PDB file of C-alpha atoms in Angstrom:
ATOM      1  CA  MET R   1      90.015 115.898  65.672  1.00 47.00           C
ATOM      2  CA  PHE R   2      89.044 112.781  67.642  1.00 54.00           C
ATOM      3  CA  GLU R   3      92.670 111.681  67.891  1.00 52.00           C
ATOM      4  CA  SER R   4      93.687 114.979  69.496  1.00 55.00           C
ATOM      5  CA  THR R   5      90.800 114.761  71.984  1.00 73.00           C
ATOM      6  CA  LEU R   6      91.685 111.173  72.854  1.00 78.00           C
ATOM      7  CA  ASP R   7      95.354 111.997  73.353  1.00 77.00           C
ATOM      8  CA  ASN R   8      94.489 115.059  75.423  1.00 84.00           C
ATOM      9  CA  TYR R   9      92.434 112.961  77.826  1.00 87.00           C
ATOM     10  CA  ALA R  10      95.140 110.289  77.936  1.00 86.00           C
ATOM     11  CA  HIS R  11      97.705 112.919  78.984  1.00 85.00           C
ATOM     12  CA  SER R  12      95.537 114.905  81.401  1.00 86.00           C
ATOM     13  CA  ASN R  13      93.099 112.484  83.049  1.00 89.00           C
ATOM     14  CA  GLY R  14      92.681 111.993  86.778  1.00 88.00           C
ATOM     15  CA  LEU R  15      94.630 108.697  86.752  1.00 88.00           C
ATOM     16  CA  ARG R  16      97.531 110.026  84.684  1.00 83.00           C
ATOM     17  CA  ASP R  17     100.050 109.762  87.544  1.00 81.00           C
ATOM     18  CA  MET R  18      99.193 106.161  88.401  1.00 85.00           C
ATOM     19  CA  ASN R  19     101.763 103.540  87.496  1.00 84.00           C
ATOM     20  CA  THR R  20     101.371 102.605  83.818  1.00 85.00           C
ATOM     21  CA  PHE R  21     102.340  98.959  84.286  1.00 85.00           C
ATOM     22  CA  PHE R  22      99.795  98.635  87.085  1.00 88.00           C
ATOM     23  CA  LYS R  23      97.010 100.039  84.892  1.00 90.00           C
ATOM     24  CA  VAL R  24      97.899  97.647  82.080  1.00 89.00           C
ATOM     25  CA  ILE R  25      97.870  94.619  84.406  1.00 91.00           C
ATOM     26  CA  PHE R  26      94.606  95.762  85.979  1.00 93.00           C
ATOM     27  CA  ALA R  27      92.824  96.237  82.636  1.00 93.00           C
ATOM     28  CA  ILE R  28      94.098  93.018  81.039  1.00 92.00           C
ATOM     29  CA  SER R  29      93.368  90.807  84.067  1.00 94.00           C
ATOM     30  CA  THR R  30      89.868  92.291  84.413  1.00 95.00           C
ATOM     31  CA  MET R  31      89.228  91.711  80.716  1.00 94.00           C
ATOM     32  CA  LEU R  32      90.340  88.073  81.023  1.00 94.00           C
ATOM     33  CA  VAL R  33      87.935  87.563  83.921  1.00 94.00           C
ATOM     34  CA  SER R  34      85.172  88.999  81.737  1.00 93.00           C
ATOM     35  CA  LEU R  35      86.034  86.543  78.965  1.00 92.00           C
ATOM     36  CA  ILE R  36      86.065  83.418  81.151  1.00 92.00           C
ATOM     37  CA  SER R  37      82.685  84.173  82.709  1.00 91.00           C
ATOM     38  CA  THR R  38      79.878  81.943  81.455  1.00 89.00           C
ATOM     39  CA  SER R  39      77.222  84.301  82.805  1.00 89.00           C
ATOM     40  CA  PRO R  40      76.555  87.886  81.669  1.00 91.00           C
ATOM     41  CA  VAL R  41      76.436  89.089  85.271  1.00 92.00           C
ATOM     42  CA  VAL R  42      80.185  89.483  85.801  1.00 93.00           C
ATOM     43  CA  PRO R  43      80.933  91.159  82.420  1.00 94.00           C
ATOM     44  CA  LEU R  44      78.084  93.626  83.021  1.00 93.00           C
ATOM     45  CA  LEU R  45      79.428  94.345  86.513  1.00 94.00           C
ATOM     46  CA  ILE R  46      82.842  94.984  84.962  1.00 95.00           C
ATOM     47  CA  THR R  47      81.243  97.270  82.371  1.00 95.00           C
ATOM     48  CA  PHE R  48      79.590  99.439  85.025  1.00 95.00           C
ATOM     49  CA  PHE R  49      82.623  99.440  87.318  1.00 95.00           C
ATOM     50  CA  MET R  50      85.112 100.368  84.585  1.00 95.00           C
ATOM     51  CA  SER R  51      82.744 103.033  83.251  1.00 94.00           C
ATOM     52  CA  ALA R  52      82.415 104.543  86.733  1.00 94.00           C
ATOM     53  CA  LEU R  53      86.186 104.429  87.138  1.00 94.00           C
ATOM     54  CA  ILE R  54      86.704 106.216  83.813  1.00 94.00           C
ATOM     55  CA  ILE R  55      84.090 108.895  84.458  1.00 93.00           C
ATOM     56  CA  PHE R  56      84.520 109.595  88.180  1.00 93.00           C
ATOM     57  CA  GLN R  57      88.183 108.729  88.840  1.00 92.00           C
ATOM     58  CA  ALA R  58      89.814 109.494  85.508  1.00 91.00           C
ATOM     59  CA  LYS R  59      87.374 112.432  85.124  1.00 91.00           C
ATOM     60  CA  ILE R  60      86.638 111.766  81.469  1.00 91.00           C
ATOM     61  CA  PRO R  61      83.538 113.755  80.377  1.00 90.00           C
ATOM     62  CA  TRP R  62      80.573 111.411  80.271  1.00 90.00           C
ATOM     63  CA  LYS R  63      79.294 112.766  76.955  1.00 89.00           C
ATOM     64  CA  PHE R  64      82.617 112.008  75.270  1.00 90.00           C
ATOM     65  CA  TYR R  65      82.756 108.578  76.906  1.00 91.00           C
ATOM     66  CA  LEU R  66      79.257 107.674  75.754  1.00 91.00           C
ATOM     67  CA  LYS R  67      80.170 108.663  72.188  1.00 88.00           C
ATOM     68  CA  PHE R  68      83.313 106.559  72.529  1.00 88.00           C
ATOM     69  CA  LEU R  69      81.161 103.658  73.729  1.00 91.00           C
ATOM     70  CA  ALA R  70      78.419 104.047  71.127  1.00 90.00           C
ATOM     71  CA  ILE R  71      79.936 102.052  68.249  1.00 87.00           C
ATOM     72  CA  PRO R  72      80.822  98.868  70.211  1.00 90.00           C
ATOM     73  CA  PHE R  73      77.430  99.103  71.935  1.00 93.00           C
ATOM     74  CA  ILE R  74      75.637  99.164  68.567  1.00 93.00           C
ATOM     75  CA  PHE R  75      77.673  96.248  67.193  1.00 91.00           C
ATOM     76  CA  GLY R  76      77.177  94.286  70.409  1.00 90.00           C
ATOM     77  CA  PHE R  77      73.443  94.946  70.395  1.00 92.00           C
ATOM     78  CA  ILE R  78      73.141  93.850  66.748  1.00 91.00           C
ATOM     79  CA  THR R  79      75.054  90.674  67.629  1.00 89.00           C
ATOM     80  CA  PHE R  80      72.686  90.098  70.545  1.00 89.00           C
ATOM     81  CA  ILE R  81      69.652  90.382  68.247  1.00 88.00           C
ATOM     82  CA  PHE R  82      71.050  88.010  65.621  1.00 85.00           C
ATOM     83  CA  MET R  83      72.179  85.459  68.197  1.00 85.00           C
ATOM     84  CA  SER R  84      68.763  85.585  69.852  1.00 82.00           C
ATOM     85  CA  LEU R  85      66.923  85.012  66.572  1.00 81.00           C
ATOM     86  CA  PHE R  86      69.108  82.627  64.606  1.00 79.00           C
ATOM     87  CA  PHE R  87      71.091  80.609  67.152  1.00 78.00           C
ATOM     88  CA  GLY R  88      70.202  78.353  70.012  1.00 68.00           C
ATOM     89  CA  ILE R  89      67.436  75.912  70.777  1.00 72.00           C
ATOM     90  CA  GLY R  90      64.827  75.585  73.464  1.00 68.00           C
ATOM     91  CA  ALA R  91      61.484  77.057  74.358  1.00 71.00           C
ATOM     92  CA  HIS R  92      60.337  80.194  72.575  1.00 73.00           C
ATOM     93  CA  ILE R  93      60.153  83.266  74.775  1.00 73.00           C
ATOM     94  CA  LEU R  94      59.052  85.596  71.968  1.00 71.00           C
ATOM     95  CA  ASP R  95      57.416  84.775  68.621  1.00 69.00           C
ATOM     96  CA  LEU R  96      57.759  87.551  66.076  1.00 70.00           C
ATOM     97  CA  GLY R  97      55.214  86.066  63.675  1.00 68.00           C
ATOM     98  CA  VAL R  98      57.390  86.915  60.637  1.00 70.00           C
ATOM     99  CA  PHE R  99      59.190  84.148  58.662  1.00 70.00           C
ATOM    100  CA  ASN R 100      58.782  81.896  61.703  1.00 70.00           C
ATOM    101  CA  LEU R 101      61.346  83.946  63.593  1.00 73.00           C
ATOM    102  CA  ALA R 102      61.406  83.490  67.347  1.00 75.00           C
ATOM    103  CA  VAL R 103      63.666  84.244  70.285  1.00 78.00           C
ATOM    104  CA  THR R 104      64.677  81.056  72.108  1.00 81.00           C
ATOM    105  CA  GLU R 105      65.934  80.733  75.646  1.00 82.00           C
ATOM    106  CA  ASP R 106      69.302  79.390  74.579  1.00 81.00           C
ATOM    107  CA  GLY R 107      69.730  82.027  71.865  1.00 83.00           C
ATOM    108  CA  PHE R 108      68.773  84.853  74.216  1.00 86.00           C
ATOM    109  CA  ASN R 109      71.232  83.716  76.896  1.00 86.00           C
ATOM    110  CA  LEU R 110      74.018  83.222  74.348  1.00 87.00           C
ATOM    111  CA  GLY R 111      73.384  86.605  72.721  1.00 88.00           C
ATOM    112  CA  LEU R 112      73.292  88.387  76.072  1.00 90.00           C
ATOM    113  CA  LEU R 113      76.531  86.678  77.122  1.00 91.00           C
ATOM    114  CA  LEU R 114      78.302  87.802  73.943  1.00 91.00           C
ATOM    115  CA  PHE R 115      76.946  91.333  74.303  1.00 93.00           C
ATOM    116  CA  SER R 116      78.102  91.556  77.918  1.00 93.00           C
ATOM    117  CA  ARG R 117      81.555  90.209  77.019  1.00 93.00           C
ATOM    118  CA  VAL R 118      81.885  92.769  74.223  1.00 93.00           C
ATOM    119  CA  MET R 119      80.986  95.623  76.556  1.00 94.00           C
ATOM    120  CA  GLY R 120      83.119  94.328  79.417  1.00 94.00           C
ATOM    121  CA  GLY R 121      86.162  93.855  77.195  1.00 93.00           C
ATOM    122  CA  PHE R 122      85.746  97.191  75.448  1.00 94.00           C
ATOM    123  CA  THR R 123      85.427  99.172  78.672  1.00 95.00           C
ATOM    124  CA  CYS R 124      88.698  97.618  79.811  1.00 94.00           C
ATOM    125  CA  MET R 125      90.314  98.676  76.537  1.00 92.00           C
ATOM    126  CA  ALA R 126      88.718 102.122  76.884  1.00 92.00           C
ATOM    127  CA  PHE R 127      90.327 102.396  80.319  1.00 94.00           C
ATOM    128  CA  LEU R 128      93.726 101.823  78.721  1.00 91.00           C
ATOM    129  CA  ALA R 129      93.130 104.193  75.810  1.00 88.00           C
ATOM    130  CA  LEU R 130      91.746 107.040  77.940  1.00 91.00           C
ATOM    131  CA  THR R 131      94.193 106.881  80.855  1.00 91.00           C
ATOM    132  CA  ILE R 132      97.503 105.932  79.187  1.00 88.00           C
ATOM    133  CA  PRO R 133      99.174 107.770  76.288  1.00 84.00           C
ATOM    134  CA  MET R 134      99.718 105.392  73.393  1.00 80.00           C
ATOM    135  CA  THR R 135     103.498 105.859  73.394  1.00 77.00           C
ATOM    136  CA  GLU R 136     103.701 104.742  77.030  1.00 81.00           C
ATOM    137  CA  LEU R 137     101.259 101.900  76.433  1.00 81.00           C
ATOM    138  CA  PHE R 138     103.350 100.495  73.593  1.00 79.00           C
ATOM    139  CA  SER R 139     106.501 100.802  75.698  1.00 78.00           C
ATOM    140  CA  GLU R 140     104.824  98.813  78.465  1.00 78.00           C
ATOM    141  CA  LEU R 141     103.858  96.109  75.979  1.00 77.00           C
ATOM    142  CA  GLU R 142     107.571  95.589  75.336  1.00 74.00           C
ATOM    143  CA  ARG R 143     107.942  94.647  78.996  1.00 75.00           C
ATOM    144  CA  PHE R 144     105.595  91.725  78.330  1.00 75.00           C
ATOM    145  CA  ARG R 145     108.121  90.452  75.763  1.00 76.00           C
ATOM    146  CA  ILE R 146     105.742  91.147  72.889  1.00 78.00           C
ATOM    147  CA  PRO R 147     107.751  91.081  69.621  1.00 79.00           C
ATOM    148  CA  GLN R 148     108.898  94.494  68.480  1.00 77.00           C
ATOM    149  CA  ILE R 149     107.348  94.045  65.052  1.00 79.00           C
ATOM    150  CA  VAL R 150     103.920  93.626  66.685  1.00 80.00           C
ATOM    151  CA  THR R 151     104.204  96.832  68.721  1.00 79.00           C
ATOM    152  CA  GLU R 152     105.496  98.756  65.711  1.00 78.00           C
ATOM    153  CA  LEU R 153     102.607  97.544  63.556  1.00 80.00           C
ATOM    154  CA  ALA R 154     100.210  98.516  66.326  1.00 79.00           C
ATOM    155  CA  MET R 155     101.700 102.012  66.502  1.00 79.00           C
ATOM    156  CA  LEU R 156     101.451 102.471  62.742  1.00 79.00           C
ATOM    157  CA  MET R 157      97.895 101.130  62.684  1.00 80.00           C
ATOM    158  CA  TYR R 158      96.912 103.524  65.472  1.00 78.00           C
ATOM    159  CA  ARG R 159      98.376 106.435  63.535  1.00 76.00           C
ATOM    160  CA  TYR R 160      96.837 105.529  60.191  1.00 79.00           C
ATOM    161  CA  ILE R 161      93.372 104.900  61.612  1.00 78.00           C
ATOM    162  CA  PHE R 162      93.150 108.568  62.521  1.00 76.00           C
ATOM    163  CA  LEU R 163      94.799 109.571  59.264  1.00 77.00           C
ATOM    164  CA  PHE R 164      91.996 107.704  57.499  1.00 79.00           C
ATOM    165  CA  LEU R 165      89.368 109.430  59.647  1.00 78.00           C
ATOM    166  CA  ASP R 166      90.922 112.865  59.135  1.00 80.00           C
ATOM    167  CA  GLU R 167      90.893 112.459  55.372  1.00 81.00           C
ATOM    168  CA  GLY R 168      87.299 111.248  55.422  1.00 83.00           C
ATOM    169  CA  ILE R 169      86.138 114.170  57.574  1.00 84.00           C
ATOM    170  CA  ASN R 170      88.008 116.731  55.459  1.00 86.00           C
ATOM    171  CA  MET R 171      86.494 115.337  52.265  1.00 86.00           C
ATOM    172  CA  TYR R 172      83.037 115.315  53.841  1.00 87.00           C
ATOM    173  CA  HIS R 173      83.304 118.961  54.902  1.00 88.00           C
ATOM    174  CA  ALA R 174      84.580 119.912  51.441  1.00 88.00           C
ATOM    175  CA  GLN R 175      81.553 118.241  49.862  1.00 88.00           C
ATOM    176  CA  GLU R 176      79.217 119.773  52.422  1.00 88.00           C
ATOM    177  CA  THR R 177      80.398 123.331  51.673  1.00 89.00           C
ATOM    178  CA  ARG R 178      79.608 122.674  47.994  1.00 87.00           C
ATOM    179  CA  LEU R 179      76.027 121.561  48.834  1.00 85.00           C
ATOM    180  CA  GLY R 180      76.888 117.942  48.193  1.00 85.00           C
ATOM    181  CA  TYR R 181      74.345 116.809  50.798  1.00 86.00           C
ATOM    182  CA  SER R 182      71.510 119.213  50.044  1.00 84.00           C
ATOM    183  CA  SER R 183      69.244 116.394  48.794  1.00 86.00           C
ATOM    184  CA  TYR R 184      69.010 112.610  49.060  1.00 85.00           C
ATOM    185  CA  ARG R 185      70.161 112.139  45.483  1.00 86.00           C
ATOM    186  CA  LYS R 186      73.189 114.378  45.945  1.00 86.00           C
ATOM    187  CA  SER R 187      73.942 112.731  49.286  1.00 87.00           C
ATOM    188  CA  PHE R 188      74.171 109.245  47.758  1.00 88.00           C
ATOM    189  CA  LYS R 189      76.313 110.569  44.913  1.00 88.00           C
ATOM    190  CA  SER R 190      78.618 112.430  47.309  1.00 88.00           C
ATOM    191  CA  MET R 191      79.006 109.420  49.594  1.00 87.00           C
ATOM    192  CA  GLY R 192      79.878 107.252  46.610  1.00 87.00           C
ATOM    193  CA  MET R 193      82.526 109.730  45.465  1.00 87.00           C
ATOM    194  CA  LEU R 194      83.880 109.985  49.020  1.00 86.00           C
ATOM    195  CA  GLY R 195      84.169 106.227  49.358  1.00 82.00           C
ATOM    196  CA  SER R 196      85.858 105.797  45.969  1.00 82.00           C
ATOM    197  CA  ASN R 197      88.430 108.547  46.561  1.00 85.00           C
ATOM    198  CA  LEU R 198      89.105 108.010  50.252  1.00 82.00           C
ATOM    199  CA  PHE R 199      91.336 104.959  49.783  1.00 81.00           C
ATOM    200  CA  ILE R 200      93.485 106.746  47.182  1.00 84.00           C
ATOM    201  CA  ARG R 201      93.819 109.862  49.333  1.00 82.00           C
ATOM    202  CA  THR R 202      94.823 107.891  52.424  1.00 78.00           C
ATOM    203  CA  TRP R 203      97.294 105.842  50.362  1.00 81.00           C
ATOM    204  CA  ILE R 204      98.962 109.058  49.200  1.00 83.00           C
ATOM    205  CA  LYS R 205      99.016 110.424  52.748  1.00 79.00           C
ATOM    206  CA  GLY R 206     100.591 107.177  53.946  1.00 77.00           C
ATOM    207  CA  GLU R 207     103.331 107.434  51.329  1.00 82.00           C
ATOM    208  CA  GLN R 208     103.986 111.028  52.366  1.00 83.00           C
ATOM    209  CA  ALA R 209     104.189 110.015  56.016  1.00 78.00           C
ATOM    210  CA  HIS R 210     106.654 107.231  55.142  1.00 77.00           C
ATOM    211  CA  LEU R 211     108.856 109.665  53.194  1.00 84.00           C
ATOM    212  CA  ALA R 212     108.750 112.063  56.147  1.00 82.00           C
ATOM    213  CA  MET R 213     109.897 109.252  58.467  1.00 78.00           C
ATOM    214  CA  GLU R 214     112.748 108.292  56.138  1.00 78.00           C
ATOM    215  CA  SER R 215     113.896 111.925  55.930  1.00 83.00           C
ATOM    216  CA  ARG R 216     114.196 111.827  59.730  1.00 79.00           C
ATOM    217  CA  CYS R 217     116.549 108.818  59.730  1.00 77.00           C
ATOM    218  CA  TYR R 218     113.930 106.081  60.014  1.00 73.00           C
ATOM    219  CA  ASP R 219     115.862 102.796  60.085  1.00 71.00           C
ATOM    220  CA  GLY R 220     112.977 100.324  60.174  1.00 67.00           C
ATOM    221  CA  SER R 221     112.274 100.425  63.912  1.00 69.00           C
ATOM    222  CA  LEU R 222     110.311 102.835  66.065  1.00 68.00           C
ATOM    223  CA  ARG R 223     111.448 103.958  69.484  1.00 67.00           C
ATOM    224  CA  THR R 224     108.971 104.162  72.341  1.00 63.00           C
ATOM    225  CA  LEU R 225     109.108 106.611  75.233  1.00 60.00           C
ATOM    226  CA  LYS R 226     109.311 105.286  78.762  1.00 60.00           C
ATOM    227  CA  ALA R 227     107.134 106.710  81.513  1.00 55.00           C
ATOM    228  CA  PRO R 228     108.918 108.999  84.009  1.00 54.00           C
ATOM    229  CA  GLU R 229     110.327 107.222  87.015  1.00 47.00           C
ATOM    230  CA  SER R 230     108.430 109.601  89.328  1.00 42.00           C
ATOM    231  CA  ILE R 231     105.149 107.800  88.608  1.00 46.00           C
ATOM    232  CA  ARG R 232     106.487 104.246  88.853  1.00 55.00           C
ATOM    233  CA  SER R 233     105.592 103.497  92.479  1.00 67.00           C
ATOM    234  CA  ILE R 234     102.429 101.461  92.931  1.00 73.00           C
ATOM    235  CA  GLY R 235     101.901 101.225  96.647  1.00 75.00           C
ATOM    236  CA  ILE R 236     100.790  98.375  98.894  1.00 83.00           C
ATOM    237  CA  GLY R 237      97.279  99.822  99.207  1.00 82.00           C
ATOM    238  CA  LYS R 238      96.660  99.788  95.461  1.00 83.00           C
ATOM    239  CA  LEU R 239      98.043  96.262  95.150  1.00 86.00           C
ATOM    240  CA  ALA R 240      95.761  95.057  97.942  1.00 90.00           C
ATOM    241  CA  LEU R 241      92.741  96.671  96.273  1.00 89.00           C
ATOM    242  CA  PHE R 242      93.696  95.157  92.937  1.00 89.00           C
ATOM    243  CA  VAL R 243      94.066  91.622  94.302  1.00 91.00           C
ATOM    244  CA  SER R 244      90.862  91.929  96.337  1.00 93.00           C
ATOM    245  CA  PHE R 245      88.897  93.196  93.337  1.00 92.00           C
ATOM    246  CA  GLU R 246      90.073  90.384  91.069  1.00 93.00           C
ATOM    247  CA  LEU R 247      89.367  87.777  93.751  1.00 95.00           C
ATOM    248  CA  ILE R 248      85.837  89.131  94.198  1.00 93.00           C
ATOM    249  CA  LEU R 249      85.296  88.931  90.442  1.00 93.00           C
ATOM    250  CA  LEU R 250      86.564  85.351  90.344  1.00 93.00           C
ATOM    251  CA  ILE R 251      84.248  84.407  93.221  1.00 94.00           C
ATOM    252  CA  CYS R 252      81.353  85.993  91.328  1.00 92.00           C
ATOM    253  CA  VAL R 253      82.332  83.991  88.232  1.00 92.00           C
ATOM    254  CA  TYR R 254      82.230  80.799  90.286  1.00 90.00           C
ATOM    255  CA  LEU R 255      78.889  81.625  91.919  1.00 90.00           C
ATOM    256  CA  THR R 256      77.248  82.569  88.607  1.00 88.00           C
ATOM    257  CA  TRP R 257      78.806  79.764  86.552  1.00 84.00           C
ATOM    258  CA  ASN R 258      75.494  78.117  85.645  1.00 79.00           C
ATOM    259  CA  LEU R 259      73.292  81.182  86.022  1.00 74.00           C
ATOM    260  CA  ARG R 260      70.939  81.934  83.138  1.00 71.00           C
ATOM    261  CA  ILE R 261      68.818  85.044  82.771  1.00 73.00           C
ATOM    262  CA  VAL R 262      65.877  83.206  81.195  1.00 67.00           C
TER     263      VAL R 262
END
């Protein structure tokens, strides 16, 4: 399933032996720079750079990465369209001629900025998810003094997201083998049945998982695994590259502070 593929890449990527704390700091600081930028230029640069880092350095297959990137891209693009049409003021750059809808300069710039921030932030998160196993990532979050309850909830949410997906896929395949999607009418009926039963099935699976945890001496807290000490060294060269990269991004943010595409 998708969870297994994601975990496999997290454990066997080209950047697996790099210091985990360093990767977390790098991704979070780059994401913050993307968020403070008032121009789409820097977030888009971060998107391309992080994507190249994931594909060429971490050696994640590009087809898998594009599938991983597809959903946030679609949501970001839809947001860009709505912001362009329904928000902002200024001169019209495109009149659709339907219901007086038009794309304004301010709306276009605002929509493009939000889209670029979404993509820049998500590629930073994708870098974390595809290069760091989740158990090590959660253990590193404890070093930032994040409350234990937050990390435990995050771990459970991560687990149950894929439990939800697994149940949905299994139910879909079961319906498909019984010709549940052989026609449009049957497809709508099957999707309705899947949606109505999926919550109940995942609830039952969650209860079973909780009972399994209690049978293994679950005391209300989850333990996280620390990364091996052999991969803890960062190196002066990597630190210099990291500082230089962030400084370049900050300079670009300053130079493009008032830059507008249209």
